[in-house]
Amino acid sequence: MVLFRLLKIAAFFVAVFVVETTCFVAKPTTDYFVRDALVVHLGPAARILTEEFYSGRTNFITFQIEKLKTTLSLESTYPGNTANAKSNRRLQQMFVACESTSGEVVGFAEVDARPLGGNSDDNRINRSYMYNLAVDKKWKRKGIATELIRACEEFVTEMHELCAENRLYLRVRSCNDAAISLYKSLGYDEVDPASISLTKEDINSNSLEEGELVLLAKDLPIDAECEVECEVE
């Protein structure tokens, strides 16, 4: 009887050890996570965007002005903003990358659907477009940009109304070799603007970036449900 109780006690401690060991091994090691942006994330995201696109062209005072303008712009187009509900951008989402322990915003990206430019009938079509991709300078080269891009791609793929052209577009500076290399490694190719009735002037209009821009695009997969709906239409 005593031996039986000793065996039960030993078995209990072995079980506790196994559980604790298993929990330790399963402990997350990712430094960040990607999620839909909340309103509270827009201020920090504006700082990252301003540093990415304006830091070389501003001083302390003008930097604060540009950051405020960017914050107001993000708030005005935030998907949950009722004033934006009647916008012609039928698809829109904002994503943030956050540091795992503190929740600090370390990256940002947006995607929506819009006519990309030009005056032809073809350009009345809403095309999915990714923009405002930026990562905090202290967090670059950690795969954050890749995860933000994938979040945008997954969102576009799930939007069935875009099946007519399930493709994601973006613009990037022609001299930004690092960014172009990243996009091409993820399946993006340069697109001739004329192929969708655009001009180089259309591609370079309303840009925050200095230098000539090029248009890149990637064809995205269509899920089975979406494919059936498109065939019926």
mmCIF file of C-alpha atoms in Angstrom:
data_model
loop_
_atom_site.group_PDB
_atom_site.id
_atom_site.type_symbol
_atom_site.label_atom_id
_atom_site.label_comp_id
_atom_site.label_asym_id
_atom_site.label_seq_id
_atom_site.Cartn_x
_atom_site.Cartn_y
_atom_site.Cartn_z
ATOM 1 C CA MET A 1 0.000 0.000 0.000
ATOM 2 C CA VAL A 2 2.801 2.368 0.921
ATOM 3 C CA LEU A 3 4.643 1.450 -2.258
ATOM 4 C CA PHE A 4 1.498 2.167 -4.292
ATOM 5 C CA ARG A 5 1.192 5.667 -2.763
ATOM 6 C CA LEU A 6 4.866 6.383 -3.401
ATOM 7 C CA LEU A 7 4.403 5.397 -7.043
ATOM 8 C CA LYS A 8 1.385 7.739 -7.340
ATOM 9 C CA ILE A 9 3.370 10.635 -5.841
ATOM 10 C CA ALA A 10 6.283 9.959 -8.191
ATOM 11 C CA ALA A 11 3.915 9.826 -11.156
ATOM 12 C CA PHE A 12 2.412 13.193 -10.107
ATOM 13 C CA PHE A 13 5.801 14.935 -10.028
ATOM 14 C CA VAL A 14 6.773 13.430 -13.394
ATOM 15 C CA ALA A 15 3.520 14.750 -14.894
ATOM 16 C CA VAL A 16 4.162 18.235 -13.456
ATOM 17 C CA PHE A 17 7.694 18.216 -14.853
ATOM 18 C CA VAL A 18 6.476 17.171 -18.307
ATOM 19 C CA VAL A 19 3.788 19.878 -18.391
ATOM 20 C CA GLU A 20 6.203 22.597 -17.266
ATOM 21 C CA THR A 21 8.797 21.469 -19.785
ATOM 22 C CA THR A 22 6.231 21.374 -22.583
ATOM 23 C CA CYS A 23 4.964 24.875 -21.722
ATOM 24 C CA PHE A 24 8.500 26.229 -21.749
ATOM 25 C CA VAL A 25 9.243 24.779 -25.191
ATOM 26 C CA ALA A 26 5.961 26.110 -26.561
ATOM 27 C CA LYS A 27 6.673 29.638 -25.347
ATOM 28 C CA PRO A 28 6.258 32.112 -28.297
ATOM 29 C CA THR A 29 9.494 33.502 -29.650
ATOM 30 C CA THR A 30 8.092 35.961 -32.225
ATOM 31 C CA ASP A 31 9.069 39.563 -31.492
ATOM 32 C CA TYR A 32 6.000 41.062 -33.154
ATOM 33 C CA PHE A 33 2.532 40.307 -34.489
ATOM 34 C CA VAL A 34 0.359 41.789 -37.254
ATOM 35 C CA ARG A 35 -3.268 42.777 -36.725
ATOM 36 C CA ASP A 36 -6.008 45.102 -38.002
ATOM 37 C CA ALA A 37 -5.264 48.666 -36.963
ATOM 38 C CA LEU A 38 -7.288 50.312 -34.192
ATOM 39 C CA VAL A 39 -7.861 54.052 -33.888
ATOM 40 C CA VAL A 40 -5.350 54.144 -31.014
ATOM 41 C CA HIS A 41 -2.670 52.855 -33.418
ATOM 42 C CA LEU A 42 -3.017 55.724 -35.911
ATOM 43 C CA GLY A 43 -0.863 58.266 -34.030
ATOM 44 C CA PRO A 44 2.153 55.932 -33.736
ATOM 45 C CA ALA A 45 1.608 54.805 -37.345
ATOM 46 C CA ALA A 46 1.660 58.449 -38.458
ATOM 47 C CA ARG A 47 5.032 58.903 -36.765
ATOM 48 C CA ILE A 48 6.479 55.905 -38.621
ATOM 49 C CA LEU A 49 5.078 57.112 -41.955
ATOM 50 C CA THR A 50 6.389 60.637 -41.411
ATOM 51 C CA GLU A 51 9.852 59.323 -40.565
ATOM 52 C CA GLU A 52 9.786 57.097 -43.659
ATOM 53 C CA PHE A 53 8.634 59.706 -46.176
ATOM 54 C CA TYR A 54 9.541 63.124 -44.711
ATOM 55 C CA SER A 55 12.498 62.791 -42.329
ATOM 56 C CA GLY A 56 15.005 63.926 -44.963
ATOM 57 C CA ARG A 57 12.898 66.943 -45.946
ATOM 58 C CA THR A 58 11.824 68.398 -42.607
ATOM 59 C CA ASN A 59 13.182 70.045 -39.493
ATOM 60 C CA PHE A 60 11.831 69.552 -35.972
ATOM 61 C CA ILE A 61 8.887 71.925 -36.455
ATOM 62 C CA THR A 62 7.865 70.885 -39.967
ATOM 63 C CA PHE A 63 8.199 67.221 -38.963
ATOM 64 C CA GLN A 64 5.565 67.740 -36.254
ATOM 65 C CA ILE A 65 3.293 69.471 -38.765
ATOM 66 C CA GLU A 66 3.620 66.632 -41.271
ATOM 67 C CA LYS A 67 3.011 64.063 -38.531
ATOM 68 C CA LEU A 68 -0.179 65.848 -37.487
ATOM 69 C CA LYS A 69 -1.366 66.048 -41.106
ATOM 70 C CA THR A 70 -0.657 62.334 -41.550
ATOM 71 C CA THR A 71 -2.542 61.468 -38.363
ATOM 72 C CA LEU A 72 -5.575 63.461 -39.500
ATOM 73 C CA SER A 73 -5.414 61.836 -42.930
ATOM 74 C CA LEU A 74 -5.350 58.338 -41.419
ATOM 75 C CA GLU A 75 -8.230 59.176 -39.096
ATOM 76 C CA SER A 76 -10.313 60.545 -41.967
ATOM 77 C CA THR A 77 -9.884 57.369 -44.036
ATOM 78 C CA TYR A 78 -9.969 54.872 -41.167
ATOM 79 C CA PRO A 79 -12.290 51.965 -42.147
ATOM 80 C CA GLY A 80 -14.436 52.435 -39.040
ATOM 81 C CA ASN A 81 -14.966 56.134 -39.719
ATOM 82 C CA THR A 82 -18.666 56.632 -40.582
ATOM 83 C CA ALA A 83 -17.783 59.702 -42.639
ATOM 84 C CA ASN A 84 -15.764 57.387 -44.887
ATOM 85 C CA ALA A 85 -18.603 54.867 -45.338
ATOM 86 C CA LYS A 86 -19.773 56.359 -48.642
ATOM 87 C CA SER A 87 -16.272 56.524 -50.093
ATOM 88 C CA ASN A 88 -15.728 55.059 -53.543
ATOM 89 C CA ARG A 89 -13.029 52.855 -51.999
ATOM 90 C CA ARG A 90 -15.108 49.737 -51.535
ATOM 91 C CA LEU A 91 -12.218 47.804 -50.063
ATOM 92 C CA GLN A 92 -10.082 49.325 -47.377
ATOM 93 C CA GLN A 93 -8.100 48.029 -44.435
ATOM 94 C CA MET A 94 -5.207 49.206 -42.304
ATOM 95 C CA PHE A 95 -2.727 46.827 -40.686
ATOM 96 C CA VAL A 96 -0.154 47.354 -37.954
ATOM 97 C CA ALA A 97 2.763 45.308 -36.706
ATOM 98 C CA CYS A 98 3.104 45.505 -32.923
ATOM 99 C CA GLU A 99 5.899 44.527 -30.553
ATOM 100 C CA SER A 100 4.782 41.363 -28.764
ATOM 101 C CA THR A 101 5.211 42.409 -25.146
ATOM 102 C CA SER A 102 4.483 46.155 -25.126
ATOM 103 C CA GLY A 103 2.091 46.368 -28.065
ATOM 104 C CA GLU A 104 4.128 49.271 -29.498
ATOM 105 C CA VAL A 105 3.378 49.911 -33.183
ATOM 106 C CA VAL A 106 6.470 49.138 -35.259
ATOM 107 C CA GLY A 107 5.035 48.884 -38.770
ATOM 108 C CA PHE A 108 2.048 49.946 -40.868
ATOM 109 C CA ALA A 109 0.400 49.259 -44.240
ATOM 110 C CA GLU A 110 -2.861 50.087 -45.996
ATOM 111 C CA VAL A 111 -4.813 48.507 -48.810
ATOM 112 C CA ASP A 112 -7.903 49.722 -50.642
ATOM 113 C CA ALA A 113 -9.659 49.575 -54.022
ATOM 114 C CA ARG A 114 -9.612 52.602 -56.300
ATOM 115 C CA PRO A 115 -9.287 53.755 -59.902
ATOM 116 C CA LEU A 116 -5.521 54.158 -60.228
ATOM 117 C CA GLY A 117 -5.736 57.158 -62.551
ATOM 118 C CA GLY A 118 -6.450 58.234 -66.103
ATOM 119 C CA ASN A 119 -9.737 59.184 -67.714
ATOM 120 C CA SER A 120 -10.609 56.127 -69.785
ATOM 121 C CA ASP A 121 -13.549 53.843 -69.063
ATOM 122 C CA ASP A 122 -11.053 51.169 -68.012
ATOM 123 C CA ASN A 123 -9.902 53.349 -65.130
ATOM 124 C CA ARG A 124 -13.338 53.569 -63.602
ATOM 125 C CA ILE A 125 -12.630 50.025 -62.423
ATOM 126 C CA ASN A 126 -11.562 49.797 -58.794
ATOM 127 C CA ARG A 127 -8.213 48.027 -58.525
ATOM 128 C CA SER A 128 -6.761 46.778 -55.258
ATOM 129 C CA TYR A 129 -3.837 48.952 -54.220
ATOM 130 C CA MET A 130 -1.335 48.688 -51.342
ATOM 131 C CA TYR A 131 0.324 51.823 -50.018
ATOM 132 C CA ASN A 132 1.794 53.543 -46.946
ATOM 133 C CA LEU A 133 3.972 50.540 -46.143
ATOM 134 C CA ALA A 134 6.540 51.581 -43.553
ATOM 135 C CA VAL A 135 8.516 49.999 -40.715
ATOM 136 C CA ASP A 136 10.096 51.715 -37.722
ATOM 137 C CA LYS A 137 13.789 52.218 -38.463
ATOM 138 C CA LYS A 138 14.759 50.278 -35.311
ATOM 139 C CA TRP A 139 12.713 47.278 -36.513
ATOM 140 C CA LYS A 140 13.787 46.990 -40.136
ATOM 141 C CA ARG A 141 15.203 43.718 -41.516
ATOM 142 C CA LYS A 142 13.091 41.546 -39.221
ATOM 143 C CA GLY A 143 10.532 40.392 -41.798
ATOM 144 C CA ILE A 144 7.889 42.896 -40.706
ATOM 145 C CA ALA A 145 7.355 44.390 -44.170
ATOM 146 C CA THR A 146 6.847 40.889 -45.592
ATOM 147 C CA GLU A 147 4.197 40.050 -42.987
ATOM 148 C CA LEU A 148 2.365 43.327 -43.576
ATOM 149 C CA ILE A 149 2.350 42.658 -47.323
ATOM 150 C CA ARG A 150 0.962 39.166 -46.746
ATOM 151 C CA ALA A 151 -1.784 40.584 -44.524
ATOM 152 C CA CYS A 152 -2.805 42.944 -47.341
ATOM 153 C CA GLU A 153 -2.756 40.097 -49.860
ATOM 154 C CA GLU A 154 -4.927 37.875 -47.683
ATOM 155 C CA PHE A 155 -7.417 40.677 -47.188
ATOM 156 C CA VAL A 156 -7.702 41.339 -50.937
ATOM 157 C CA THR A 157 -8.051 37.617 -51.693
ATOM 158 C CA GLU A 158 -10.999 37.377 -49.313
ATOM 159 C CA MET A 159 -12.850 40.299 -50.924
ATOM 160 C CA HIS A 160 -15.049 38.508 -53.457
ATOM 161 C CA GLU A 161 -16.198 41.643 -55.258
ATOM 162 C CA LEU A 162 -12.671 42.090 -56.651
ATOM 163 C CA CYS A 163 -12.711 38.803 -58.533
ATOM 164 C CA ALA A 164 -12.876 40.618 -61.876
ATOM 165 C CA GLU A 165 -9.172 41.335 -61.360
ATOM 166 C CA ASN A 166 -7.728 39.592 -58.344
ATOM 167 C CA ARG A 167 -4.466 41.479 -58.498
ATOM 168 C CA LEU A 168 -2.698 43.730 -55.990
ATOM 169 C CA TYR A 169 -0.908 46.851 -57.237
ATOM 170 C CA LEU A 170 1.678 49.105 -55.585
ATOM 171 C CA ARG A 171 4.090 51.878 -56.467
ATOM 172 C CA VAL A 172 7.764 52.039 -55.544
ATOM 173 C CA ARG A 173 10.683 54.304 -56.409
ATOM 174 C CA SER A 174 12.646 52.985 -59.370
ATOM 175 C CA CYS A 175 15.900 53.627 -57.467
ATOM 176 C CA ASN A 176 14.797 51.718 -54.357
ATOM 177 C CA ASP A 177 16.595 48.483 -55.203
ATOM 178 C CA ALA A 178 16.043 46.923 -51.764
ATOM 179 C CA ALA A 179 12.268 47.393 -51.884
ATOM 180 C CA ILE A 180 12.000 46.204 -55.480
ATOM 181 C CA SER A 181 14.062 43.120 -54.620
ATOM 182 C CA LEU A 182 11.725 42.356 -51.704
ATOM 183 C CA TYR A 183 8.594 42.749 -53.809
ATOM 184 C CA LYS A 184 9.964 40.591 -56.606
ATOM 185 C CA SER A 185 10.912 37.886 -54.115
ATOM 186 C CA LEU A 186 7.246 37.860 -53.055
ATOM 187 C CA GLY A 187 5.989 37.461 -56.635
ATOM 188 C CA TYR A 188 5.490 41.056 -57.786
ATOM 189 C CA ASP A 189 6.428 42.118 -61.320
ATOM 190 C CA GLU A 190 6.728 45.497 -62.977
ATOM 191 C CA VAL A 191 3.658 46.439 -64.986
ATOM 192 C CA ASP A 192 3.558 48.699 -68.035
ATOM 193 C CA PRO A 193 1.094 51.461 -67.070
ATOM 194 C CA ALA A 194 -0.245 51.468 -70.640
ATOM 195 C CA SER A 195 -1.497 47.894 -70.124
ATOM 196 C CA ILE A 196 -4.212 49.286 -67.838
ATOM 197 C CA SER A 197 -4.653 52.559 -69.748
ATOM 198 C CA LEU A 198 -2.399 54.633 -67.497
ATOM 199 C CA THR A 199 0.588 56.883 -68.151
ATOM 200 C CA LYS A 200 3.794 57.459 -66.204
ATOM 201 C CA GLU A 201 2.282 60.767 -65.090
ATOM 202 C CA ASP A 202 -0.628 58.853 -63.546
ATOM 203 C CA ILE A 203 1.748 56.572 -61.659
ATOM 204 C CA ASN A 204 3.760 59.494 -60.297
ATOM 205 C CA SER A 205 0.838 61.726 -59.324
ATOM 206 C CA ASN A 206 0.152 62.549 -55.650
ATOM 207 C CA SER A 207 3.284 60.763 -54.473
ATOM 208 C CA LEU A 208 4.927 61.411 -51.105
ATOM 209 C CA GLU A 209 8.203 59.985 -52.382
ATOM 210 C CA GLU A 210 10.964 61.691 -54.323
ATOM 211 C CA GLY A 211 12.111 60.158 -57.601
ATOM 212 C CA GLU A 212 10.332 58.335 -60.401
ATOM 213 C CA LEU A 213 7.899 55.604 -59.394
ATOM 214 C CA VAL A 214 7.217 52.299 -61.103
ATOM 215 C CA LEU A 215 4.071 50.195 -60.927
ATOM 216 C CA LEU A 216 4.291 46.626 -59.615
ATOM 217 C CA ALA A 217 1.542 44.016 -59.370
ATOM 218 C CA LYS A 218 0.931 40.450 -58.247
ATOM 219 C CA ASP A 219 -1.857 38.089 -59.283
ATOM 220 C CA LEU A 220 -3.448 36.628 -56.177
ATOM 221 C CA PRO A 221 -5.146 33.243 -55.792
ATOM 222 C CA ILE A 222 -8.935 33.040 -55.824
ATOM 223 C CA ASP A 223 -10.471 30.875 -53.131
ATOM 224 C CA ALA A 224 -12.954 28.173 -54.143
ATOM 225 C CA GLU A 225 -16.050 30.058 -52.947
ATOM 226 C CA CYS A 226 -15.032 33.185 -54.791
ATOM 227 C CA GLU A 227 -14.230 31.255 -57.973
ATOM 228 C CA VAL A 228 -17.722 29.723 -58.009
ATOM 229 C CA GLU A 229 -19.361 33.132 -57.562
ATOM 230 C CA CYS A 230 -17.319 34.619 -60.384
ATOM 231 C CA GLU A 231 -18.240 31.774 -62.756
ATOM 232 C CA VAL A 232 -21.924 32.270 -61.967
ATOM 233 C CA GLU A 233 -21.665 35.955 -62.732
#
